CSV table of C-alpha atoms and ligand atoms in Angstrom, one decimal:
chain,number,residue,atom,x,y,z
M,1,MET,CA,-61.7,0.3,-39.8
M,2,LEU,CA,-58.3,-1.4,-40.4
M,3,LYS,CA,-56.6,1.8,-39.3
M,4,ARG,CA,-58.6,1.8,-36.1
M,5,ILE,CA,-57.5,-1.8,-35.3
M,6,VAL,CA,-54.0,-1.1,-36.0
M,7,ARG,CA,-54.2,2.0,-33.8
M,8,ARG,CA,-55.9,0.1,-31.0
M,9,ASN,CA,-53.3,-2.8,-31.1
M,10,PHE,CA,-50.5,-0.2,-31.2
M,11,LEU,CA,-51.9,1.4,-28.0
M,12,LEU,CA,-52.3,-2.0,-26.4
M,13,LEU,CA,-48.6,-2.8,-27.3
M,14,ILE,CA,-47.5,0.5,-25.6
M,15,ILE,CA,-49.5,-0.4,-22.4
M,16,LEU,CA,-48.0,-3.9,-22.4
M,17,CYS,CA,-44.5,-2.5,-22.8
M,18,ILE,CA,-45.0,0.0,-19.9
M,19,SER,CA,-46.3,-2.7,-17.6
M,20,THR,CA,-43.6,-5.2,-18.3
M,21,SER,CA,-40.8,-2.6,-17.9
M,22,VAL,CA,-42.4,-1.5,-14.5
M,23,LEU,CA,-42.5,-5.1,-13.4
M,24,SER,CA,-38.9,-5.7,-14.4
M,25,GLN,CA,-37.8,-3.1,-11.9
M,26,GLU,CA,-39.2,-5.1,-9.0
M,27,PRO,CA,-37.1,-8.1,-7.9
M,28,GLN,CA,-39.4,-10.4,-9.9
M,29,LYS,CA,-36.3,-11.7,-11.7
M,30,LYS,CA,-35.0,-14.2,-9.3
M,31,SER,CA,-31.7,-15.8,-9.8
M,32,LYS,CA,-31.8,-19.6,-10.1
M,33,ASN,CA,-28.1,-19.7,-9.4
M,34,ILE,CA,-25.7,-17.3,-7.7
M,35,ILE,CA,-21.8,-17.4,-8.1
M,36,LEU,CA,-20.0,-15.2,-5.6
M,37,LEU,CA,-16.4,-14.6,-6.5
M,38,ILE,CA,-14.3,-13.1,-3.7
M,39,GLY,CA,-10.8,-11.7,-4.4
M,40,ASP,CA,-9.4,-11.5,-1.0
M,41,GLY,CA,-7.7,-8.2,-0.5
M,42,MET,CA,-8.7,-7.0,-4.0
M,43,GLY,CA,-9.1,-3.2,-4.1
M,44,LEU,CA,-9.4,-1.0,-7.2
M,45,SER,CA,-5.7,-0.8,-7.8
M,46,GLU,CA,-5.4,-4.6,-7.7
M,47,ILE,CA,-8.3,-4.8,-10.2
M,48,SER,CA,-6.7,-2.1,-12.4
M,49,SER,CA,-3.6,-4.3,-12.7
M,50,SER,CA,-5.7,-6.6,-14.9
M,51,LEU,CA,-5.6,-3.8,-17.5
M,52,TYR,CA,-1.8,-3.4,-17.5
M,53,PHE,CA,-0.3,-6.9,-16.7
M,54,ASN,CA,-2.6,-9.1,-18.6
M,55,ASP,CA,-2.1,-11.1,-21.9
M,56,ASN,CA,-5.9,-11.2,-22.3
M,57,PRO,CA,-8.6,-8.4,-22.0
M,58,SER,CA,-9.6,-7.8,-18.4
M,59,SER,CA,-12.7,-9.8,-17.4
M,60,PHE,CA,-13.8,-6.8,-15.2
M,61,LEU,CA,-14.5,-4.9,-18.4
M,62,ARG,CA,-17.4,-7.2,-19.2
M,63,PHE,CA,-19.5,-6.0,-16.2
M,64,ASN,CA,-22.1,-3.2,-16.7
M,65,THR,CA,-23.1,-2.9,-13.0
M,66,VAL,CA,-20.6,-1.8,-10.4
M,67,GLY,CA,-21.1,-0.7,-6.8
M,68,LEU,CA,-18.8,0.1,-3.8
M,69,SER,CA,-18.8,-1.8,-0.5
M,70,MET,CA,-18.0,-0.3,2.8
M,71,THR,CA,-15.9,-3.0,4.7
M,72,SER,CA,-15.5,-2.1,8.3
M,73,SER,CA,-16.2,-4.8,10.9
M,74,SER,CA,-18.3,-4.1,14.1
M,75,LYS,CA,-15.5,-3.2,16.3
M,76,GLU,CA,-12.7,-2.2,13.9
M,77,LEU,CA,-12.6,0.3,11.1
M,78,ILE,CA,-10.3,-2.1,9.2
M,79,THR,CA,-11.8,-5.5,8.8
M,80,ASP,CA,-10.1,-8.9,8.5
M,81,SER,CA,-11.2,-11.7,6.3
M,82,ALA,CA,-13.2,-13.6,8.9
M,83,ALA,CA,-15.5,-10.6,9.9
M,84,GLY,CA,-15.6,-9.7,6.1
M,85,ALA,CA,-16.7,-13.1,5.0
M,86,THR,CA,-19.2,-13.4,7.9
M,87,ALA,CA,-20.8,-10.2,6.5
M,88,PHE,CA,-21.3,-11.8,3.1
M,89,ALA,CA,-22.3,-15.2,4.5
M,90,SER,CA,-24.7,-14.1,7.3
M,91,GLY,CA,-25.4,-10.4,6.8
M,92,ILE,CA,-24.0,-9.2,10.1
M,93,LYS,CA,-21.2,-7.0,11.2
M,94,THR,CA,-19.0,-8.8,13.8
M,95,TYR,CA,-15.6,-8.6,15.3
M,96,ASN,CA,-12.4,-9.4,13.5
M,97,GLY,CA,-11.6,-13.1,13.7
M,98,ALA,CA,-15.2,-14.2,14.1
M,99,ILE,CA,-16.5,-17.1,11.9
M,100,GLY,CA,-20.2,-17.3,11.5
M,101,VAL,CA,-20.8,-15.8,15.0
M,102,ASP,CA,-22.0,-12.4,16.2
M,103,GLU,CA,-20.4,-10.0,18.7
M,104,GLN,CA,-21.7,-12.1,21.6
M,105,MET,CA,-20.3,-15.2,19.9
M,106,ASN,CA,-23.6,-16.7,19.1
M,107,PRO,CA,-23.9,-18.7,15.9
M,108,VAL,CA,-25.7,-16.8,13.0
M,109,GLU,CA,-27.5,-18.6,10.2
M,110,THR,CA,-25.6,-18.6,6.9
M,111,LEU,CA,-26.9,-18.2,3.4
M,112,VAL,CA,-25.8,-21.8,2.8
M,113,GLU,CA,-27.9,-23.0,5.6
M,114,LEU,CA,-30.9,-20.9,4.6
M,115,ILE,CA,-31.0,-22.0,0.9
M,116,SER,CA,-30.0,-25.6,1.5
M,117,LYS,CA,-33.4,-26.0,3.2
M,118,LYS,CA,-35.0,-25.0,-0.1
M,119,GLY,CA,-33.1,-27.6,-2.1
M,120,VAL,CA,-30.4,-25.3,-3.5
M,121,VAL,CA,-27.0,-27.1,-3.6
M,122,THR,CA,-23.8,-25.3,-2.5
M,123,GLY,CA,-20.1,-25.3,-3.2
M,124,LEU,CA,-16.8,-23.6,-2.3
M,125,VAL,CA,-13.6,-23.3,-4.2
M,126,SER,CA,-10.5,-21.6,-2.7
M,127,THR,CA,-6.8,-21.3,-3.4
M,128,SER,CA,-6.3,-21.3,0.5
M,129,SER,CA,-7.1,-24.1,2.7
M,130,VAL,CA,-10.9,-24.8,2.8
M,131,VAL,CA,-10.9,-24.1,6.5
M,132,HIS,CA,-9.3,-20.7,6.1
M,133,ALA,CA,-11.4,-17.6,7.1
M,134,THR,CA,-13.1,-16.8,3.9
M,135,PRO,CA,-14.6,-20.1,3.0
M,136,ALA,CA,-15.1,-21.1,6.7
M,137,ALA,CA,-17.6,-18.2,7.3
M,138,PHE,CA,-19.9,-19.9,4.7
M,139,TYR,CA,-20.3,-23.0,6.8
M,140,ALA,CA,-18.7,-22.8,10.2
M,141,HIS,CA,-19.5,-21.2,13.6
M,142,GLN,CA,-16.5,-20.6,15.7
M,143,GLU,CA,-15.2,-17.8,18.0
M,144,SER,CA,-11.9,-17.7,16.2
M,145,ARG,CA,-10.6,-18.2,12.8
M,146,ARG,CA,-7.6,-20.0,14.2
M,147,MET,CA,-9.7,-23.0,15.4
M,148,TYR,CA,-9.0,-24.8,12.1
M,149,ASP,CA,-9.6,-28.4,13.6
M,150,ALA,CA,-13.1,-27.3,14.8
M,151,ILE,CA,-13.8,-25.6,11.6
M,152,ALA,CA,-12.9,-28.7,9.6
M,153,GLU,CA,-15.4,-30.6,11.8
M,154,ASP,CA,-18.1,-28.0,11.0
M,155,LEU,CA,-17.4,-28.5,7.3
M,156,VAL,CA,-18.0,-32.2,7.5
M,157,LYS,CA,-21.3,-31.6,9.3
M,158,SER,CA,-22.3,-28.7,7.0
M,159,ASP,CA,-24.7,-28.5,4.0
M,160,ILE,CA,-21.8,-27.9,1.5
M,161,ASP,CA,-22.1,-30.3,-1.4
M,162,PHE,CA,-18.9,-29.6,-3.2
M,163,PHE,CA,-15.5,-28.1,-2.0
M,164,ALA,CA,-12.0,-27.8,-3.5
M,165,GLY,CA,-8.8,-26.2,-2.1
M,166,GLY,CA,-6.0,-27.0,0.3
M,167,GLY,CA,-6.3,-28.1,4.0
M,168,LEU,CA,-5.7,-31.9,4.0
M,169,GLN,CA,-3.9,-31.7,7.3
M,170,TYR,CA,-6.9,-30.6,9.2
M,171,PHE,CA,-8.8,-33.7,8.1
M,172,GLN,CA,-6.2,-36.5,8.6
M,173,ASN,CA,-3.4,-37.1,11.1
M,174,ARG,CA,-4.9,-34.7,13.5
M,175,ALA,CA,-3.6,-34.1,17.1
M,176,ASP,CA,-7.0,-35.4,18.4
M,177,GLY,CA,-6.8,-38.6,16.4
M,178,LYS,CA,-10.1,-38.0,14.5
M,179,ASN,CA,-10.2,-39.2,10.9
M,180,LEU,CA,-12.4,-36.7,9.0
M,181,ILE,CA,-11.6,-38.2,5.6
M,182,LYS,CA,-13.6,-41.2,6.8
M,183,ALA,CA,-16.3,-38.9,8.2
M,184,LEU,CA,-16.6,-37.2,4.9
M,185,ARG,CA,-16.9,-40.6,3.1
M,186,ASP,CA,-19.5,-41.7,5.6
M,187,ARG,CA,-21.5,-38.5,4.6
M,188,ASN,CA,-21.5,-39.6,0.9
M,189,PHE,CA,-18.5,-37.6,-0.2
M,190,GLN,CA,-16.1,-38.7,-2.9
M,191,VAL,CA,-12.7,-37.6,-1.4
M,192,GLU,CA,-9.9,-36.6,-3.8
M,193,THR,CA,-6.5,-35.8,-2.5
M,194,GLU,CA,-4.1,-36.2,-5.5
M,195,LYS,CA,-5.4,-34.2,-8.4
M,196,LEU,CA,-8.5,-32.5,-9.6
M,197,PRO,CA,-11.1,-35.1,-11.0
M,198,GLN,CA,-11.8,-34.8,-14.6
M,199,LYS,CA,-15.5,-35.7,-14.2
M,200,ILE,CA,-18.4,-34.7,-12.1
M,201,SER,CA,-19.5,-37.3,-9.5
M,202,GLU,CA,-22.9,-38.9,-8.4
M,203,LYS,CA,-21.7,-38.3,-4.9
M,204,LYS,CA,-20.8,-35.0,-3.2
M,205,GLN,CA,-17.2,-33.9,-3.8
M,206,ALA,CA,-14.4,-33.1,-1.3
M,207,ILE,CA,-11.2,-32.1,-3.0
M,208,LEU,CA,-8.1,-31.4,-0.9
M,209,LEU,CA,-5.0,-30.9,-2.9
M,210,ALA,CA,-2.5,-29.5,-0.4
M,211,ALA,CA,-1.7,-29.9,3.2
M,212,ASP,CA,-2.6,-26.2,4.0
M,213,GLY,CA,-2.9,-23.4,1.3
M,214,MET,CA,-2.7,-24.3,-2.4
M,215,PRO,CA,0.7,-23.4,-4.1
M,216,LYS,CA,1.3,-20.0,-5.5
M,217,MET,CA,0.7,-19.4,-9.3
M,218,SER,CA,4.6,-19.0,-9.5
M,219,GLU,CA,4.9,-22.4,-7.9
M,220,ASN,CA,2.9,-24.2,-10.6
M,221,ARG,CA,-0.6,-24.1,-9.3
M,222,GLY,CA,-1.6,-23.9,-13.0
M,223,ASN,CA,-5.3,-23.8,-13.9
M,224,PHE,CA,-6.6,-25.2,-10.6
M,225,LEU,CA,-8.9,-22.2,-9.8
M,226,THR,CA,-10.7,-22.1,-13.2
M,227,ASN,CA,-10.8,-25.9,-13.6
M,228,ALA,CA,-12.1,-26.5,-10.0
M,229,THR,CA,-14.6,-23.7,-10.5
M,230,MET,CA,-15.9,-25.2,-13.8
M,231,LEU,CA,-16.0,-28.7,-12.3
M,232,ALA,CA,-18.1,-27.3,-9.4
M,233,ILE,CA,-20.4,-25.6,-11.9
M,234,GLY,CA,-20.7,-28.8,-13.9
M,235,GLN,CA,-21.7,-30.8,-10.8
M,236,LEU,CA,-23.9,-28.2,-9.0
M,237,SER,CA,-25.8,-27.2,-12.1
M,238,LYS,CA,-27.3,-30.7,-12.4
M,239,ASN,CA,-29.5,-29.7,-9.4
M,240,PRO,CA,-33.0,-28.6,-10.8
M,241,GLU,CA,-33.4,-26.2,-7.8
M,242,GLY,CA,-30.3,-24.3,-8.5
M,243,PHE,CA,-26.9,-23.7,-6.8
M,244,PHE,CA,-24.8,-21.3,-4.9
M,245,LEU,CA,-21.0,-21.3,-5.4
M,246,MET,CA,-18.4,-19.2,-3.6
M,247,VAL,CA,-15.0,-18.9,-5.4
M,248,GLU,CA,-12.0,-17.3,-3.7
M,249,GLY,CA,-8.9,-15.9,-5.1
M,250,SER,CA,-7.2,-16.2,-1.7
M,251,GLN,CA,-3.8,-15.3,-2.4
M,252,ILE,CA,-4.2,-11.8,-3.9
M,253,ASP,CA,-4.3,-10.9,-0.1
M,254,TRP,CA,-1.1,-12.9,0.5
M,255,GLY,CA,0.8,-11.0,-2.2
M,256,GLY,CA,-0.5,-7.8,-0.6
M,257,HIS,CA,0.7,-8.7,2.9
M,258,ALA,CA,4.1,-9.7,1.5
M,259,ASN,CA,4.2,-6.4,-0.4
M,260,ASP,CA,5.1,-8.6,-3.3
M,261,GLY,CA,3.8,-7.0,-6.5
M,262,GLU,CA,4.5,-9.8,-8.8
M,263,TYR,CA,2.9,-12.3,-6.4
M,264,LEU,CA,-0.2,-10.2,-6.0
M,265,ILE,CA,-0.5,-9.6,-9.9
M,266,ASN,CA,0.0,-13.2,-10.8
M,267,GLU,CA,-2.8,-14.2,-8.4
M,268,LEU,CA,-5.1,-11.3,-9.7
M,269,ILE,CA,-4.6,-12.4,-13.3
M,270,ASP,CA,-5.4,-16.1,-12.4
M,271,PHE,CA,-8.6,-14.8,-10.6
M,272,ASP,CA,-9.5,-12.6,-13.6
M,273,LYS,CA,-9.2,-15.7,-15.9
M,274,THR,CA,-11.6,-17.6,-13.6
M,275,ILE,CA,-14.1,-14.7,-13.7
M,276,GLY,CA,-14.0,-14.8,-17.6
M,277,ALA,CA,-14.9,-18.6,-17.5
M,278,VAL,CA,-17.7,-18.0,-15.0
M,279,LEU,CA,-19.1,-15.1,-17.2
M,280,ASP,CA,-19.0,-17.4,-20.2
M,281,PHE,CA,-21.1,-20.1,-18.4
M,282,ALA,CA,-23.5,-17.4,-17.0
M,283,LYS,CA,-24.1,-16.0,-20.5
M,284,LYS,CA,-25.0,-19.4,-21.9
M,285,ASN,CA,-27.0,-20.3,-18.8
M,286,GLY,CA,-29.1,-17.2,-18.5
M,287,GLU,CA,-30.4,-17.8,-14.9
M,288,THR,CA,-27.1,-17.2,-13.1
M,289,LEU,CA,-26.2,-14.1,-11.1
M,290,VAL,CA,-22.4,-13.4,-11.0
M,291,ILE,CA,-21.1,-11.2,-8.3
M,292,VAL,CA,-17.4,-10.3,-8.0
M,293,THR,CA,-16.1,-8.4,-5.0
M,294,ALA,CA,-13.5,-8.3,-2.1
M,295,ASP,CA,-13.7,-8.5,1.6
M,296,HIS,CA,-11.2,-5.6,1.9
M,297,GLU,CA,-8.1,-4.1,0.3
M,298,THR,CA,-4.6,-5.3,1.4
M,299,GLY,CA,-1.3,-3.5,1.3
M,300,GLY,CA,-2.4,-0.1,0.2
M,301,PHE,CA,-1.4,-1.3,-3.2
M,302,SER,CA,-1.0,1.3,-5.9
M,303,LEU,CA,0.2,1.5,-9.5
M,304,SER,CA,2.7,4.3,-9.2
M,305,ALA,CA,4.8,5.9,-11.9
M,306,ASN,CA,8.4,4.6,-11.8
M,307,GLU,CA,10.8,7.4,-10.8
M,308,GLY,CA,8.5,10.0,-12.2
M,309,ASN,CA,8.1,8.2,-15.6
M,310,TYR,CA,4.4,8.3,-16.4
M,311,ASN,CA,4.7,5.6,-18.9
M,312,LYS,CA,6.2,3.0,-16.5
M,313,ILE,CA,4.1,1.6,-13.8
M,314,ILE,CA,5.4,-0.1,-10.7
M,315,ALA,CA,3.7,-1.7,-7.8
M,316,SER,CA,4.0,0.1,-4.5
M,317,PHE,CA,2.5,-0.5,-1.1
M,318,SER,CA,1.7,1.6,2.0
M,319,THR,CA,1.2,-1.1,4.6
M,320,THR,CA,1.7,-4.9,5.1
M,321,GLY,CA,-1.8,-5.0,6.6
M,322,HIS,CA,-5.3,-4.4,5.3
M,323,THR,CA,-6.8,-1.0,4.6
M,324,ALA,CA,-10.2,0.7,5.1
M,325,THR,CA,-10.7,1.7,1.5
M,326,MET,CA,-14.1,0.8,-0.1
M,327,VAL,CA,-13.9,-2.0,-2.6
M,328,PRO,CA,-15.8,-2.5,-5.9
M,329,VAL,CA,-18.7,-4.9,-6.4
M,330,PHE,CA,-19.4,-6.1,-9.9
M,331,ALA,CA,-22.6,-7.9,-10.9
M,332,GLN,CA,-24.0,-9.6,-14.0
M,333,GLY,CA,-27.2,-11.5,-14.5
M,334,PRO,CA,-30.7,-11.6,-13.1
M,335,GLY,CA,-31.0,-8.9,-10.4
M,336,GLU,CA,-27.7,-7.2,-11.2
M,337,GLY,CA,-29.3,-3.7,-11.1
M,338,HIS,CA,-29.5,-4.0,-7.3
M,339,PHE,CA,-25.8,-3.9,-6.9
M,340,GLY,CA,-25.2,-0.3,-8.1
M,341,GLY,CA,-24.5,2.4,-5.4
M,342,ILE,CA,-22.5,2.5,-2.2
M,343,TYR,CA,-23.5,0.2,0.7
M,344,GLN,CA,-22.3,-1.8,3.6
M,345,ASN,CA,-20.8,-5.2,2.8
M,346,THR,CA,-23.7,-6.8,4.6
M,347,ASN,CA,-26.0,-5.6,1.8
M,348,ILE,CA,-24.4,-8.3,-0.4
M,349,PHE,CA,-25.9,-11.0,1.9
M,350,PHE,CA,-29.3,-9.4,2.0
M,351,LEU,CA,-29.5,-9.0,-1.9
M,352,MET,CA,-28.4,-12.7,-2.4
M,353,LYS,CA,-30.9,-13.8,0.0
M,354,ARG,CA,-33.8,-11.8,-1.6
M,355,LEU,CA,-32.8,-12.8,-5.2
M,356,PHE,CA,-32.6,-16.5,-4.1
M,357,ASN,CA,-35.8,-16.5,-2.4
M,358,ARG,CA,-37.8,-19.4,-3.9
M,359,ASN,CA,-41.2,-18.8,-2.2
S,1,MG,MG1,-9.3,-15.4,2.3
S,2,ZN,ZN1,-5.3,-10.5,4.8
């Protein structure tokens, strides 16, 4: 009798195990929070430098799921950051230079707009100006990435609850005389222009710490990227409906354009450090999906042998522009399994939208 009960319960256990494992393959596991980290211009060689030029273990080694993203824009084989970020933010391929608009220059709904309607709060942290192409595509709709003043106005009107980076000159002392700092305060933002606040705020936060781009790492930017990211997480994670945060290591790309290996690697190591802090948070939190990727590769960067010496690596470049190489996508957290494989950059938008769906 006892034997039979044990056997029956054992069978039941097996059935239960099978049914839950089948369920977990479906996107039942929704992400409460998503943190998207974009290393602008960060290809595989850039990522690999975190193995060779790092005082700490590379944060990339902590991911189990890796995919590859095809980065071409709608008209060009080689994308720029505007079309690349619009692909992540709105799920469309558009022309180079486009910010949140399609090929016909019509505005396209962004992930930020979509999830804000469901009570999810949103933030942006960048080492460029906050109106630069990558962050801009998440809140603005403009025909050209160069329309910085118009993009700044879009940011004031947008659903973004927290932002930190450079770009103060687009908000005050503007050619058109508009005072967007006042406009931000009118929209319940606490505005900081001197240094990163130590504490989270009851209000929304606008943090603008440089006239245009933030300083380089070599010019004493310090821990801005990690600290601003952790401040954003501290503030946004108070929201019971969850949050979306985009964090950009903007200047990896600028090191690539300058063909300056030291500049590129310093920025990459800083970004790697921020990834580590985000993964630590996500591990404790348990409901946060972390995605790390790039919009494209810059510079045709490679880690070459120095004069034939296979034990000495030097940075070399093949172009001062962007390249068409696929870029890696790393994912960790609820839903990470969907990020394996080779796919278009727009797929990252569709996965985030699906994993975020609260209905
Ligand atoms: Mg950028
Ligand atoms: Zn670039």
